[in-house]
Amino acid sequence: MESQWTSVEKQVWTTVLALSLTLFLIIVRRGRKTSKTYRMPPGPWGFPVLGTIPRLAGLTHEVLTNFAKNYGPLMTLKLNSKSVVVASSSNVAEEFLKANDRVWASRPPGTVTNVLSYNCSDLICSAYGPRWRYARKIFMVELLSARRISSFQLESKKS
């Protein structure tokens, strides 16, 4: 018994197929574009959407040790659409973070941090720069001065 597709069903399936193919191509192209613009350390290959997450099955420290044997002490992992640099030895991590301390001083922007911290304007989530240094200076002088800390201690002893 043959099923006959109506023209509406054909159009729906054609549209779904076209949108799926377009989305897949956008994701693949976006992943390739970011890997070409930055020189990243070597790392395991990943799937277009999931990255290397499926390859992280098992005990994380053992998987990362095996990756370090293959790719070296500094490697790149793709976690979903984000590239993450992993330093697997303390010497490499110290050298890497000391050489690039100002680059890595800021937190990556995100939707949740934008909402909770008033568009990343607080001390914790704001990007490292002149504004962050000024806010930290005010925080240290006004809130963490010896006089303020002693007044906090006196109030807690009274309670």
PDB file of C-alpha atoms in Angstrom:
ATOM      1  CA  MET A   1       0.000   0.000   0.000  1.00  0.00           C
ATOM      2  CA  GLU A   2       1.541   3.246  -1.102  1.00  0.00           C
ATOM      3  CA  SER A   3       1.167   6.370   0.909  1.00  0.00           C
ATOM      4  CA  GLN A   4       0.581   9.480  -1.041  1.00  0.00           C
ATOM      5  CA  TRP A   5       1.970  12.703   0.211  1.00  0.00           C
ATOM      6  CA  THR A   6      -0.034  15.798  -0.246  1.00  0.00           C
ATOM      7  CA  SER A   7       1.636  18.879  -1.562  1.00  0.00           C
ATOM      8  CA  VAL A   8       1.439  20.494   1.900  1.00  0.00           C
ATOM      9  CA  GLU A   9       3.311  17.577   3.492  1.00  0.00           C
ATOM     10  CA  LYS A  10       5.982  17.779   0.808  1.00  0.00           C
ATOM     11  CA  GLN A  11       6.395  21.496   1.402  1.00  0.00           C
ATOM     12  CA  VAL A  12       6.651  21.020   5.169  1.00  0.00           C
ATOM     13  CA  TRP A  13       9.313  18.318   4.848  1.00  0.00           C
ATOM     14  CA  THR A  14      11.225  20.307   2.254  1.00  0.00           C
ATOM     15  CA  THR A  15      11.205  23.353   4.529  1.00  0.00           C
ATOM     16  CA  VAL A  16      12.340  21.324   7.557  1.00  0.00           C
ATOM     17  CA  LEU A  17      15.138  19.730   5.533  1.00  0.00           C
ATOM     18  CA  ALA A  18      16.283  23.084   4.121  1.00  0.00           C
ATOM     19  CA  LEU A  19      16.301  24.742   7.565  1.00  0.00           C
ATOM     20  CA  SER A  20      18.183  21.815   9.107  1.00  0.00           C
ATOM     21  CA  LEU A  21      20.815  21.882   6.381  1.00  0.00           C
ATOM     22  CA  THR A  22      21.200  25.656   6.668  1.00  0.00           C
ATOM     23  CA  LEU A  23      21.579  25.486  10.456  1.00  0.00           C
ATOM     24  CA  PHE A  24      24.147  22.697  10.160  1.00  0.00           C
ATOM     25  CA  LEU A  25      26.195  24.662   7.617  1.00  0.00           C
ATOM     26  CA  ILE A  26      26.098  27.813   9.768  1.00  0.00           C
ATOM     27  CA  ILE A  27      27.329  25.891  12.809  1.00  0.00           C
ATOM     28  CA  VAL A  28      30.114  24.158  10.895  1.00  0.00           C
ATOM     29  CA  ARG A  29      31.241  27.367   9.193  1.00  0.00           C
ATOM     30  CA  ARG A  30      31.150  29.310  12.454  1.00  0.00           C
ATOM     31  CA  GLY A  31      33.348  26.702  14.120  1.00  0.00           C
ATOM     32  CA  ARG A  32      35.871  26.810  11.296  1.00  0.00           C
ATOM     33  CA  LYS A  33      35.959  30.607  11.229  1.00  0.00           C
ATOM     34  CA  THR A  34      36.943  30.901  14.898  1.00  0.00           C
ATOM     35  CA  SER A  35      39.643  28.260  14.595  1.00  0.00           C
ATOM     36  CA  LYS A  36      41.246  30.093  11.643  1.00  0.00           C
ATOM     37  CA  THR A  37      41.315  33.528  13.232  1.00  0.00           C
ATOM     38  CA  TYR A  38      43.154  32.509  16.421  1.00  0.00           C
ATOM     39  CA  ARG A  39      46.272  30.410  16.721  1.00  0.00           C
ATOM     40  CA  MET A  40      45.269  27.966  19.413  1.00  0.00           C
ATOM     41  CA  PRO A  41      47.273  25.116  20.955  1.00  0.00           C
ATOM     42  CA  PRO A  42      46.607  21.657  19.496  1.00  0.00           C
ATOM     43  CA  GLY A  43      43.795  19.552  20.853  1.00  0.00           C
ATOM     44  CA  PRO A  44      41.445  16.687  20.052  1.00  0.00           C
ATOM     45  CA  TRP A  45      38.972  17.070  17.221  1.00  0.00           C
ATOM     46  CA  GLY A  46      35.370  17.727  18.122  1.00  0.00           C
ATOM     47  CA  PHE A  47      31.893  17.347  16.721  1.00  0.00           C
ATOM     48  CA  PRO A  48      30.230  20.384  15.062  1.00  0.00           C
ATOM     49  CA  VAL A  49      27.771  21.233  17.850  1.00  0.00           C
ATOM     50  CA  LEU A  50      28.980  19.280  20.876  1.00  0.00           C
ATOM     51  CA  GLY A  51      32.705  19.845  20.464  1.00  0.00           C
ATOM     52  CA  THR A  52      34.873  17.476  22.494  1.00  0.00           C
ATOM     53  CA  ILE A  53      32.255  16.858  25.194  1.00  0.00           C
ATOM     54  CA  PRO A  54      31.489  13.283  24.010  1.00  0.00           C
ATOM     55  CA  ARG A  55      35.221  12.474  24.183  1.00  0.00           C
ATOM     56  CA  LEU A  56      35.337  13.527  27.863  1.00  0.00           C
ATOM     57  CA  ALA A  57      33.448  10.420  29.014  1.00  0.00           C
ATOM     58  CA  GLY A  58      34.999   8.769  32.041  1.00  0.00           C
ATOM     59  CA  LEU A  59      37.055  10.221  34.859  1.00  0.00           C
ATOM     60  CA  THR A  60      37.973  13.742  33.817  1.00  0.00           C
ATOM     61  CA  HIS A  61      41.506  13.719  35.217  1.00  0.00           C
ATOM     62  CA  GLU A  62      42.321  10.468  33.395  1.00  0.00           C
ATOM     63  CA  VAL A  63      40.884  11.730  30.102  1.00  0.00           C
ATOM     64  CA  LEU A  64      42.829  14.997  30.377  1.00  0.00           C
ATOM     65  CA  THR A  65      46.019  13.064  31.234  1.00  0.00           C
ATOM     66  CA  ASN A  66      45.594  10.979  28.080  1.00  0.00           C
ATOM     67  CA  PHE A  67      44.970  14.127  26.035  1.00  0.00           C
ATOM     68  CA  ALA A  68      48.137  15.675  27.524  1.00  0.00           C
ATOM     69  CA  LYS A  69      50.165  12.646  26.418  1.00  0.00           C
ATOM     70  CA  ASN A  70      48.912  13.101  22.850  1.00  0.00           C
ATOM     71  CA  TYR A  71      48.710  16.898  22.510  1.00  0.00           C
ATOM     72  CA  GLY A  72      51.167  18.241  25.081  1.00  0.00           C
ATOM     73  CA  PRO A  73      50.747  20.102  28.369  1.00  0.00           C
ATOM     74  CA  LEU A  74      48.836  22.996  26.756  1.00  0.00           C
ATOM     75  CA  MET A  75      45.794  22.015  24.683  1.00  0.00           C
ATOM     76  CA  THR A  76      42.527  23.369  23.332  1.00  0.00           C
ATOM     77  CA  LEU A  77      39.171  21.725  23.999  1.00  0.00           C
ATOM     78  CA  LYS A  78      35.942  22.744  22.275  1.00  0.00           C
ATOM     79  CA  LEU A  79      33.071  22.725  24.772  1.00  0.00           C
ATOM     80  CA  ASN A  80      29.929  23.335  22.749  1.00  0.00           C
ATOM     81  CA  SER A  81      30.798  26.490  20.807  1.00  0.00           C
ATOM     82  CA  LYS A  82      33.469  27.746  23.242  1.00  0.00           C
ATOM     83  CA  SER A  83      37.176  27.064  22.954  1.00  0.00           C
ATOM     84  CA  VAL A  84      38.842  26.328  26.289  1.00  0.00           C
ATOM     85  CA  VAL A  85      42.608  26.299  26.804  1.00  0.00           C
ATOM     86  CA  VAL A  86      43.689  23.636  29.313  1.00  0.00           C
ATOM     87  CA  ALA A  87      47.105  23.653  31.003  1.00  0.00           C
ATOM     88  CA  SER A  88      47.809  20.197  32.385  1.00  0.00           C
ATOM     89  CA  SER A  89      51.046  20.889  34.247  1.00  0.00           C
ATOM     90  CA  SER A  90      51.748  23.450  36.939  1.00  0.00           C
ATOM     91  CA  ASN A  91      54.875  24.773  35.190  1.00  0.00           C
ATOM     92  CA  VAL A  92      53.025  25.450  31.937  1.00  0.00           C
ATOM     93  CA  ALA A  93      50.049  26.949  33.785  1.00  0.00           C
ATOM     94  CA  GLU A  94      52.304  29.302  35.745  1.00  0.00           C
ATOM     95  CA  GLU A  95      54.206  30.387  32.627  1.00  0.00           C
ATOM     96  CA  PHE A  96      51.008  30.768  30.617  1.00  0.00           C
ATOM     97  CA  LEU A  97      49.180  32.806  33.250  1.00  0.00           C
ATOM     98  CA  LYS A  98      52.157  35.013  34.124  1.00  0.00           C
ATOM     99  CA  ALA A  99      52.872  35.845  30.481  1.00  0.00           C
ATOM    100  CA  ASN A 100      49.220  36.644  29.702  1.00  0.00           C
ATOM    101  CA  ASP A 101      47.897  37.770  33.077  1.00  0.00           C
ATOM    102  CA  ARG A 102      46.060  40.861  31.831  1.00  0.00           C
ATOM    103  CA  VAL A 103      44.455  38.963  28.960  1.00  0.00           C
ATOM    104  CA  TRP A 104      43.024  36.315  31.302  1.00  0.00           C
ATOM    105  CA  ALA A 105      42.127  38.696  34.160  1.00  0.00           C
ATOM    106  CA  SER A 106      38.562  39.291  32.908  1.00  0.00           C
ATOM    107  CA  ARG A 107      35.685  36.863  33.032  1.00  0.00           C
ATOM    108  CA  PRO A 108      33.991  35.891  29.782  1.00  0.00           C
ATOM    109  CA  PRO A 109      30.753  37.830  29.239  1.00  0.00           C
ATOM    110  CA  GLY A 110      27.503  35.944  29.550  1.00  0.00           C
ATOM    111  CA  THR A 111      23.782  36.540  29.638  1.00  0.00           C
ATOM    112  CA  VAL A 112      23.407  35.591  33.295  1.00  0.00           C
ATOM    113  CA  THR A 113      26.260  37.824  34.443  1.00  0.00           C
ATOM    114  CA  ASN A 114      24.868  40.713  32.392  1.00  0.00           C
ATOM    115  CA  VAL A 115      21.467  40.375  34.053  1.00  0.00           C
ATOM    116  CA  LEU A 116      22.670  39.789  37.619  1.00  0.00           C
ATOM    117  CA  SER A 117      25.438  42.382  37.631  1.00  0.00           C
ATOM    118  CA  TYR A 118      23.703  45.255  35.833  1.00  0.00           C
ATOM    119  CA  ASN A 119      25.444  44.764  32.491  1.00  0.00           C
ATOM    120  CA  CYS A 120      28.718  43.652  34.132  1.00  0.00           C
ATOM    121  CA  SER A 121      29.139  46.932  35.992  1.00  0.00           C
ATOM    122  CA  ASP A 122      29.971  45.486  39.414  1.00  0.00           C
ATOM    123  CA  LEU A 123      33.436  44.660  40.720  1.00  0.00           C
ATOM    124  CA  ILE A 124      33.164  40.895  40.348  1.00  0.00           C
ATOM    125  CA  CYS A 125      31.992  40.628  36.735  1.00  0.00           C
ATOM    126  CA  SER A 126      33.397  43.753  35.106  1.00  0.00           C
ATOM    127  CA  ALA A 127      36.256  43.509  32.629  1.00  0.00           C
ATOM    128  CA  TYR A 128      39.781  44.274  33.776  1.00  0.00           C
ATOM    129  CA  GLY A 129      40.709  47.836  32.916  1.00  0.00           C
ATOM    130  CA  PRO A 130      40.734  51.383  34.304  1.00  0.00           C
ATOM    131  CA  ARG A 131      37.136  51.186  35.547  1.00  0.00           C
ATOM    132  CA  TRP A 132      37.763  47.866  37.336  1.00  0.00           C
ATOM    133  CA  ARG A 133      40.951  49.213  38.967  1.00  0.00           C
ATOM    134  CA  TYR A 134      39.088  52.330  40.140  1.00  0.00           C
ATOM    135  CA  ALA A 135      36.200  50.265  41.580  1.00  0.00           C
ATOM    136  CA  ARG A 136      38.679  47.973  43.336  1.00  0.00           C
ATOM    137  CA  LYS A 137      40.504  50.975  44.796  1.00  0.00           C
ATOM    138  CA  ILE A 138      37.242  52.364  46.191  1.00  0.00           C
ATOM    139  CA  PHE A 139      36.344  48.931  47.556  1.00  0.00           C
ATOM    140  CA  MET A 140      39.698  48.525  49.290  1.00  0.00           C
ATOM    141  CA  VAL A 141      39.834  52.074  50.698  1.00  0.00           C
ATOM    142  CA  GLU A 142      36.215  52.458  51.767  1.00  0.00           C
ATOM    143  CA  LEU A 143      35.118  48.949  52.737  1.00  0.00           C
ATOM    144  CA  LEU A 144      38.286  47.082  53.672  1.00  0.00           C
ATOM    145  CA  SER A 145      40.159  49.806  55.519  1.00  0.00           C
ATOM    146  CA  ALA A 146      41.363  49.006  59.054  1.00  0.00           C
ATOM    147  CA  ARG A 147      38.829  51.449  60.532  1.00  0.00           C
ATOM    148  CA  ARG A 148      35.891  49.803  58.717  1.00  0.00           C
ATOM    149  CA  ILE A 149      36.963  46.288  59.612  1.00  0.00           C
ATOM    150  CA  SER A 150      37.327  47.203  63.281  1.00  0.00           C
ATOM    151  CA  SER A 151      33.860  48.787  63.234  1.00  0.00           C
ATOM    152  CA  PHE A 152      32.439  45.569  61.750  1.00  0.00           C
ATOM    153  CA  GLN A 153      34.141  43.576  64.515  1.00  0.00           C
ATOM    154  CA  LEU A 154      32.743  45.887  67.209  1.00  0.00           C
ATOM    155  CA  GLU A 155      29.218  45.561  65.824  1.00  0.00           C
ATOM    156  CA  SER A 156      29.450  41.773  65.698  1.00  0.00           C
ATOM    157  CA  LYS A 157      30.675  41.632  69.328  1.00  0.00           C
ATOM    158  CA  LYS A 158      27.717  43.779  70.456  1.00  0.00           C
ATOM    159  CA  SER A 159      25.198  41.393  68.900  1.00  0.00           C
TER     160      SER A 159
END
